[in-house]
Coordinates of C-alpha atoms and ligand atoms in Angstrom, one line a residue:
M1 CA -0.5 -14.2 37.5
T2 CA -3.5 -12.3 39.0
I3 CA -3.4 -8.6 38.6
L4 CA -5.6 -6.7 41.0
R5 CA -6.3 -3.0 40.9
L6 CA -6.4 -1.4 44.4
P7 CA -6.8 2.2 45.6
S8 CA -3.5 4.0 46.1
L9 CA -2.1 3.5 49.6
V10 CA -1.3 5.9 52.4
D11 CA 1.6 5.3 54.9
A12 CA 0.6 7.5 57.8
H13 CA 3.9 7.1 59.7
V14 CA 7.2 7.7 57.8
H15 CA 10.4 9.3 58.9
V16 CA 11.8 10.8 55.8
R17 CA 14.9 12.3 57.7
E18 CA 15.3 15.5 55.8
P19 CA 16.6 17.9 56.9
G20 CA 19.5 16.7 59.0
Y21 CA 19.9 13.0 58.3
E22 CA 19.9 12.8 54.5
H23 CA 22.5 10.1 54.5
K24 CA 19.6 7.9 55.9
E25 CA 16.8 9.1 53.6
D26 CA 15.6 12.3 51.9
F27 CA 12.4 13.4 50.2
Y28 CA 13.5 11.8 46.9
S29 CA 14.7 8.4 48.2
G30 CA 11.9 8.1 50.7
T31 CA 9.2 8.8 48.2
V32 CA 10.7 6.5 45.5
A33 CA 10.7 3.8 48.2
A34 CA 7.0 4.6 48.9
L35 CA 6.0 4.3 45.2
A36 CA 7.8 1.0 45.1
G37 CA 5.6 -0.1 47.9
G38 CA 2.4 1.1 46.2
V39 CA 2.1 4.0 48.5
V40 CA 1.3 7.4 47.0
T41 CA 0.8 9.4 50.1
I42 CA 3.1 9.5 53.1
L43 CA 2.9 11.4 56.4
D44 CA 6.3 12.6 57.5
M45 CA 7.3 12.7 61.1
P46 CA 8.8 15.8 62.8
N47 CA 11.9 14.4 64.5
T48 CA 14.4 15.8 62.0
V49 CA 17.3 18.2 62.7
P50 CA 16.0 20.8 63.2
P51 CA 12.7 19.4 64.3
T52 CA 9.5 20.6 62.6
D53 CA 8.4 22.7 65.5
T54 CA 8.1 26.3 64.2
P55 CA 6.3 27.9 61.2
A56 CA 9.6 28.7 59.6
R57 CA 10.8 25.1 60.0
L58 CA 7.6 23.6 58.6
L59 CA 7.8 26.0 55.6
A60 CA 11.5 25.2 55.0
K61 CA 10.8 21.5 55.2
A62 CA 7.8 21.9 52.8
R63 CA 10.0 23.7 50.3
L64 CA 12.7 21.0 50.5
A65 CA 10.0 18.4 50.0
Q66 CA 8.3 20.1 47.1
A67 CA 11.5 20.1 45.1
K68 CA 12.1 16.4 45.5
V69 CA 9.0 14.3 46.1
V70 CA 7.7 11.8 43.6
C71 CA 4.6 11.1 45.7
D72 CA 2.4 13.2 47.9
V73 CA 3.5 14.0 51.4
G74 CA 1.8 15.5 54.5
L75 CA 4.0 17.0 57.2
F76 CA 3.5 16.6 61.0
V77 CA 4.5 19.4 63.3
G78 CA 6.0 18.3 66.6
A79 CA 5.8 19.5 70.2
T80 CA 9.2 20.3 71.7
T81 CA 10.5 21.5 75.0
T82 CA 12.4 24.4 73.4
E83 CA 9.8 25.8 70.9
L84 CA 6.7 24.6 72.9
D85 CA 3.6 25.2 70.7
A86 CA 5.2 27.7 68.4
Y87 CA 3.8 25.7 65.5
L88 CA 0.2 26.9 66.2
P89 CA 0.1 29.5 63.4
V90 CA 0.7 26.8 60.8
A91 CA -1.3 24.0 62.4
Q92 CA -3.6 24.0 59.4
A93 CA -0.6 23.4 57.0
A94 CA 0.3 20.2 58.9
C95 CA -1.3 16.8 58.8
G96 CA -1.4 16.7 62.6
L97 CA 0.5 17.3 65.8
K98 CA 3.0 14.6 66.9
I99 CA 3.8 14.3 70.6
Y100 CA 6.4 11.8 71.8
V101 CA 5.9 10.8 75.4
S102 CA 7.8 7.5 75.4
D103 CA 11.3 6.4 74.5
T104 CA 12.2 7.4 71.0
F105 CA 15.0 8.4 68.6
G106 CA 15.9 12.1 68.8
S107 CA 15.2 14.8 71.3
L108 CA 11.4 15.4 71.1
R109 CA 10.4 13.6 74.2
I110 CA 7.9 15.5 76.5
E111 CA 8.0 14.4 80.1
S112 CA 6.1 16.9 82.1
L113 CA 2.3 16.9 82.6
D114 CA 2.3 20.6 82.6
L115 CA 3.8 20.8 79.0
L116 CA 1.7 17.9 77.8
H117 CA -1.5 19.5 79.0
R118 CA -0.5 22.8 77.4
F119 CA -0.2 21.1 74.0
F120 CA -3.6 19.4 74.2
R121 CA -5.2 22.6 75.4
S122 CA -3.7 24.8 72.7
W123 CA -4.4 22.3 69.9
A124 CA -8.0 22.3 70.9
E125 CA -8.2 26.1 71.0
C126 CA -6.6 26.2 67.6
A127 CA -9.2 23.6 66.3
A128 CA -12.0 25.8 67.6
A129 CA -10.6 28.8 65.7
H130 CA -10.5 26.7 62.5
G131 CA -14.0 25.2 62.9
G132 CA -12.9 21.8 64.2
Y133 CA -11.0 18.8 62.9
R134 CA -10.5 17.4 59.4
S135 CA -11.4 13.9 60.8
Q136 CA -14.9 15.4 61.4
G137 CA -15.1 16.3 57.7
I138 CA -14.2 20.0 58.2
A139 CA -11.9 20.8 55.3
E140 CA -10.6 24.0 56.9
G141 CA -10.1 22.2 60.3
I142 CA -6.9 20.8 61.6
G143 CA -5.6 17.2 62.0
P144 CA -5.5 15.0 65.1
I145 CA -2.9 14.8 67.8
A146 CA -0.8 11.7 67.2
V147 CA 1.0 10.3 70.2
H148 CA 3.8 7.8 70.7
A149 CA 2.5 6.8 74.1
E150 CA 3.3 3.5 75.6
E151 CA 2.1 1.8 78.8
L152 CA 1.2 4.2 81.5
M153 CA 1.5 7.2 79.2
L154 CA -1.4 5.9 77.1
P155 CA -4.2 6.6 79.7
V156 CA -2.7 10.0 80.4
C157 CA -3.0 10.9 76.7
L158 CA -6.5 9.4 76.5
A159 CA -7.6 11.4 79.4
L160 CA -6.2 14.7 78.1
A161 CA -7.6 14.2 74.7
N162 CA -11.0 13.4 76.2
L163 CA -10.9 16.4 78.5
H164 CA -10.2 18.7 75.6
G165 CA -12.4 17.0 72.9
T166 CA -9.3 16.4 70.8
P167 CA -9.3 13.4 68.3
L168 CA -6.3 11.3 69.4
H169 CA -4.4 8.9 67.1
V170 CA -2.2 6.4 69.0
V171 CA 0.7 5.4 66.8
H172 CA 2.3 1.9 66.7
V173 CA 0.3 0.2 69.4
S174 CA 2.2 -3.0 70.4
R175 CA 1.0 -4.5 73.6
R176 CA -2.1 -6.4 74.8
S177 CA -2.5 -3.9 77.6
E178 CA -2.6 -1.0 75.2
I179 CA -4.9 -2.4 72.5
E180 CA -7.3 -3.6 75.2
L181 CA -7.4 -0.1 76.8
I182 CA -8.0 1.5 73.4
R183 CA -10.8 -1.0 72.7
K184 CA -12.4 0.0 76.0
A185 CA -12.0 3.7 75.2
K186 CA -13.6 3.3 71.8
E187 CA -16.5 1.3 73.3
Q188 CA -17.0 4.3 75.7
G189 CA -17.1 6.7 72.8
Y190 CA -13.7 8.3 73.1
A191 CA -12.5 9.9 69.9
V192 CA -9.5 7.7 69.6
T193 CA -8.0 5.9 66.6
C194 CA -4.9 3.8 66.5
E195 CA -2.4 2.1 64.2
A196 CA -0.2 -0.9 64.3
T197 CA 3.0 -1.5 62.3
P198 CA 3.8 -4.6 60.2
H199 CA 6.8 -5.4 62.4
H200 CA 4.6 -5.5 65.5
L201 CA 2.1 -7.7 63.7
F202 CA 4.6 -10.1 62.1
L203 CA 7.6 -10.2 64.5
T204 CA 8.1 -11.0 68.2
A205 CA 10.8 -10.5 70.9
E206 CA 12.2 -13.9 69.7
D207 CA 12.8 -12.4 66.2
A208 CA 14.4 -9.4 68.0
A209 CA 16.9 -11.8 69.6
R210 CA 17.6 -13.4 66.1
L211 CA 17.8 -10.0 64.3
G212 CA 20.0 -8.2 66.8
P213 CA 20.2 -4.4 66.0
R214 CA 18.1 -5.0 62.8
G215 CA 15.2 -5.9 65.1
D216 CA 15.5 -2.9 67.5
M217 CA 12.9 -0.2 67.3
R218 CA 10.6 1.7 69.7
P219 CA 8.3 0.3 70.8
R220 CA 10.4 -2.9 71.0
L221 CA 9.2 -6.2 69.6
V222 CA 7.1 -7.9 72.3
T223 CA 5.7 -11.3 73.2
A224 CA 3.7 -13.7 71.1
D225 CA 0.8 -13.0 73.4
D226 CA 1.0 -9.2 72.7
V227 CA 1.1 -10.0 68.9
A228 CA -1.9 -12.3 69.3
A229 CA -3.8 -9.5 71.0
L230 CA -3.2 -7.2 68.1
W231 CA -4.6 -9.8 65.7
E232 CA -7.6 -10.6 68.0
N233 CA -8.4 -6.9 68.1
M234 CA -7.8 -6.1 64.5
A235 CA -11.3 -4.6 64.3
Y236 CA -10.1 -1.9 66.7
I237 CA -6.9 -1.2 64.8
D238 CA -7.9 1.6 62.4
L239 CA -4.9 1.7 60.2
I240 CA -1.6 -0.1 59.5
A241 CA 1.3 2.2 59.1
T242 CA 5.0 1.3 58.9
D243 CA 6.9 3.7 61.1
H244 CA 9.5 3.6 58.3
A245 CA 12.5 4.7 60.4
P246 CA 15.7 4.2 58.3
H247 CA 19.1 4.2 59.9
T248 CA 22.2 2.9 58.1
L249 CA 23.3 -0.6 58.9
Q250 CA 26.6 0.9 60.0
E251 CA 24.8 3.0 62.6
K252 CA 22.6 0.1 63.7
Q253 CA 25.7 -2.1 64.2
S254 CA 27.9 0.5 65.7
Q255 CA 29.8 -0.7 68.8
E256 CA 30.8 2.8 70.0
A257 CA 27.6 5.0 69.9
A258 CA 24.3 3.7 71.2
P259 CA 22.7 2.2 68.0
P260 CA 19.6 4.2 67.0
P261 CA 16.3 2.4 67.2
G262 CA 14.1 2.1 64.1
V263 CA 13.6 0.0 61.0
P264 CA 12.6 0.7 57.4
G265 CA 9.2 -0.5 56.2
V266 CA 7.4 1.3 53.5
E267 CA 8.4 -1.2 50.8
T268 CA 7.4 -4.3 52.6
L269 CA 4.0 -3.1 53.9
L270 CA 1.9 -4.4 51.1
P271 CA 3.6 -7.8 50.4
L272 CA 3.4 -8.7 54.1
L273 CA -0.3 -7.8 54.3
L274 CA -1.1 -9.5 51.0
T275 CA 0.7 -12.6 52.3
A276 CA -1.6 -12.4 55.4
V277 CA -4.6 -12.2 53.0
H278 CA -3.3 -15.3 51.1
E279 CA -3.1 -17.1 54.5
E280 CA -6.7 -15.9 55.3
R281 CA -5.6 -13.9 58.3
L282 CA -6.9 -10.7 56.7
T283 CA -9.3 -9.9 53.9
L284 CA -8.3 -7.7 51.0
E285 CA -11.0 -5.3 52.3
D286 CA -9.2 -5.2 55.6
V287 CA -6.0 -4.1 53.9
V288 CA -7.6 -1.5 51.7
E289 CA -9.5 0.0 54.7
R290 CA -6.4 0.2 56.9
C291 CA -3.9 1.3 54.3
A292 CA -6.0 3.6 52.1
F293 CA -9.5 4.6 53.3
A294 CA -9.0 5.0 57.1
P295 CA -5.8 7.1 57.0
R296 CA -7.5 9.4 54.4
R297 CA -10.5 9.7 56.7
I298 CA -8.5 10.2 60.0
Y299 CA -6.2 12.8 58.5
G300 CA -8.7 14.4 56.1
I301 CA -6.7 13.7 52.9
D302 CA -8.7 13.5 49.7
E303 CA -8.0 10.6 47.4
P304 CA -6.0 11.9 44.4
E305 CA -8.2 11.6 41.3
D306 CA -7.4 8.8 38.8
S307 CA -4.9 7.1 41.1
Y308 CA -4.6 3.4 41.7
I309 CA -2.1 0.6 42.0
E310 CA -1.9 -2.7 40.2
V311 CA -0.6 -5.7 42.2
D312 CA 0.2 -9.2 41.1
V313 CA -1.2 -11.0 44.1
D314 CA 0.2 -14.4 43.0
A315 CA 3.8 -13.3 42.6
E316 CA 5.8 -15.0 45.4
F317 CA 9.3 -13.8 46.2
T318 CA 11.9 -13.6 48.9
V319 CA 12.4 -10.2 50.5
R320 CA 16.0 -9.1 49.9
D321 CA 18.0 -6.1 51.3
E322 CA 19.5 -5.4 47.8
A323 CA 16.0 -5.0 46.3
M324 CA 15.1 -2.1 48.6
L325 CA 15.1 1.4 47.2
T326 CA 15.3 3.1 50.6
R327 CA 18.7 4.8 50.9
V328 CA 19.7 2.5 53.7
K329 CA 19.0 -0.7 51.6
W330 CA 18.0 -3.2 54.3
T331 CA 14.9 -4.5 55.9
P332 CA 14.2 -6.6 59.0
F333 CA 12.1 -8.9 56.8
A334 CA 15.1 -10.0 54.6
G335 CA 14.8 -13.7 53.8
R336 CA 11.0 -13.9 54.3
R337 CA 8.8 -15.4 51.6
V338 CA 6.0 -13.1 50.7
R339 CA 3.3 -12.7 48.0
G340 CA 2.1 -9.7 46.2
R341 CA 4.3 -7.6 43.9
V342 CA 3.5 -3.9 43.0
E343 CA 3.5 -3.9 39.2
R344 CA 2.2 -0.4 38.4
V345 CA 1.4 2.8 40.3
V346 CA -0.7 5.5 38.7
L347 CA -1.0 9.0 40.4
R348 CA -3.3 11.6 39.0
G349 CA -3.5 9.8 35.6
N350 CA 0.3 9.5 35.3
E351 CA 2.2 6.2 35.4
V352 CA 4.7 6.9 38.1
F353 CA 6.2 3.5 38.8
A354 CA 6.1 0.4 36.7
D355 CA 8.0 -2.9 36.5
G356 CA 10.4 -1.8 39.2
Q357 CA 11.2 1.5 37.5
L358 CA 10.5 5.0 38.6
L359 CA 8.8 7.1 36.0
A360 CA 8.1 10.3 37.9
A361 CA 10.2 13.4 38.0
P362 CA 11.4 14.9 41.3
G363 CA 8.9 17.5 42.5
S364 CA 6.0 15.9 40.7
G365 CA 4.4 14.8 44.0
R366 CA 2.4 17.3 46.1
V367 CA 3.0 18.6 49.6
L368 CA -0.4 18.5 51.2
F369 CA -2.4 21.1 53.1
G370 CA -0.7 24.0 51.3
A371 CA 2.4 23.7 53.4
A372 CA 4.7 24.6 50.4
D373 CA 2.7 27.6 49.5
G374 CA 4.4 30.0 51.9
I375 CA 1.9 30.5 54.7
Ligands
LIG401 C1 11.9 6.3 65.2 C2 13.0 7.0 64.5 O1 14.0 6.4 64.2 O2 12.8 8.2 64.1 N1 12.4 5.1 65.8 C3 11.7 4.0 66.2 O3 12.4 3.1 66.7 N2 10.4 3.9 66.0 C4 11.3 7.2 66.3 C5 9.9 6.8 66.7 O4 9.0 6.6 65.9 O5 9.7 6.8 67.9
LIG402 ZN1 7.9 6.8 64.3

């Protein structure tokens, strides 16, 4: 047994599902699962029902969250074709703006250049009014634009962000073509950061064939060469975030309706990465940088005082569906041998999770950026 103390982790890409899909996850079950994974800060995506696309909806979501969360949560606002950039008055209360320009779950996809350009322009104007971006160290600034942009949509978003001086964060990069383009853009000085998910780092299209609906998500699992490209370019992957996207197994296996894409992930993040450390594919510093320091820097989130996790890096175990605390109770990594068990999580001096048990009360976590304060 070797217990290591690590900084508390951030998962910058989580779909909590409340409001609208509480049977999949809510702010309580999602944050309990986060703590079990050693994660004390999650950033919640806007593709709920209704979407988080207006000030009233952000505020309502923040209130729901504040009543239930056992860890800290930042909320994204989302660009939609119906409400357009109505979120602007509360941009500062969000962790960032999420724009979906590729195939996804839900109705938030933006397909016209006209609209997309509008969102980049107005976010940049909003940043100017707030003194800039949090990623530039400006506390009263706003967060980045985060895009789900695959293939040809990636250069479109890079160009728009560059034209408007907007920091761009590209979520779940999966292909060689994409990471190589991002690398080039970084080398040219573009203000672009990116993330990869554990499933795109550890699974391929072959696994998707084996896993069936349990291996279906957007972007889809890709080739071994694409996966190799992510590992070769790890220096250009700023952070690792899970895209925790729970759907029930019944929904995933449905024969009638089109099964929704997405897989849970917040609980398996750290064991998968610590296994890669054991196999000398990553260093512990690589993991802490990508799962703690970089997300805090990119989104401008202070490290909560007196907060850390303790992990038994020698503990080896088999990932099991039944051991998951997410409401949907399954994982695409079931059956995999991993190393690294979260033993204890301390948040602001309080032991909030230990020996597999939750010790925090609902509502004891914080909603970040003042979103719950009634803007
Ligand atoms: C996500 C979901 O289920 O909300 N699904 C997915 O396959 N990744 C949506 C998304 O992140 O695009
Ligand atoms: Zn997502």
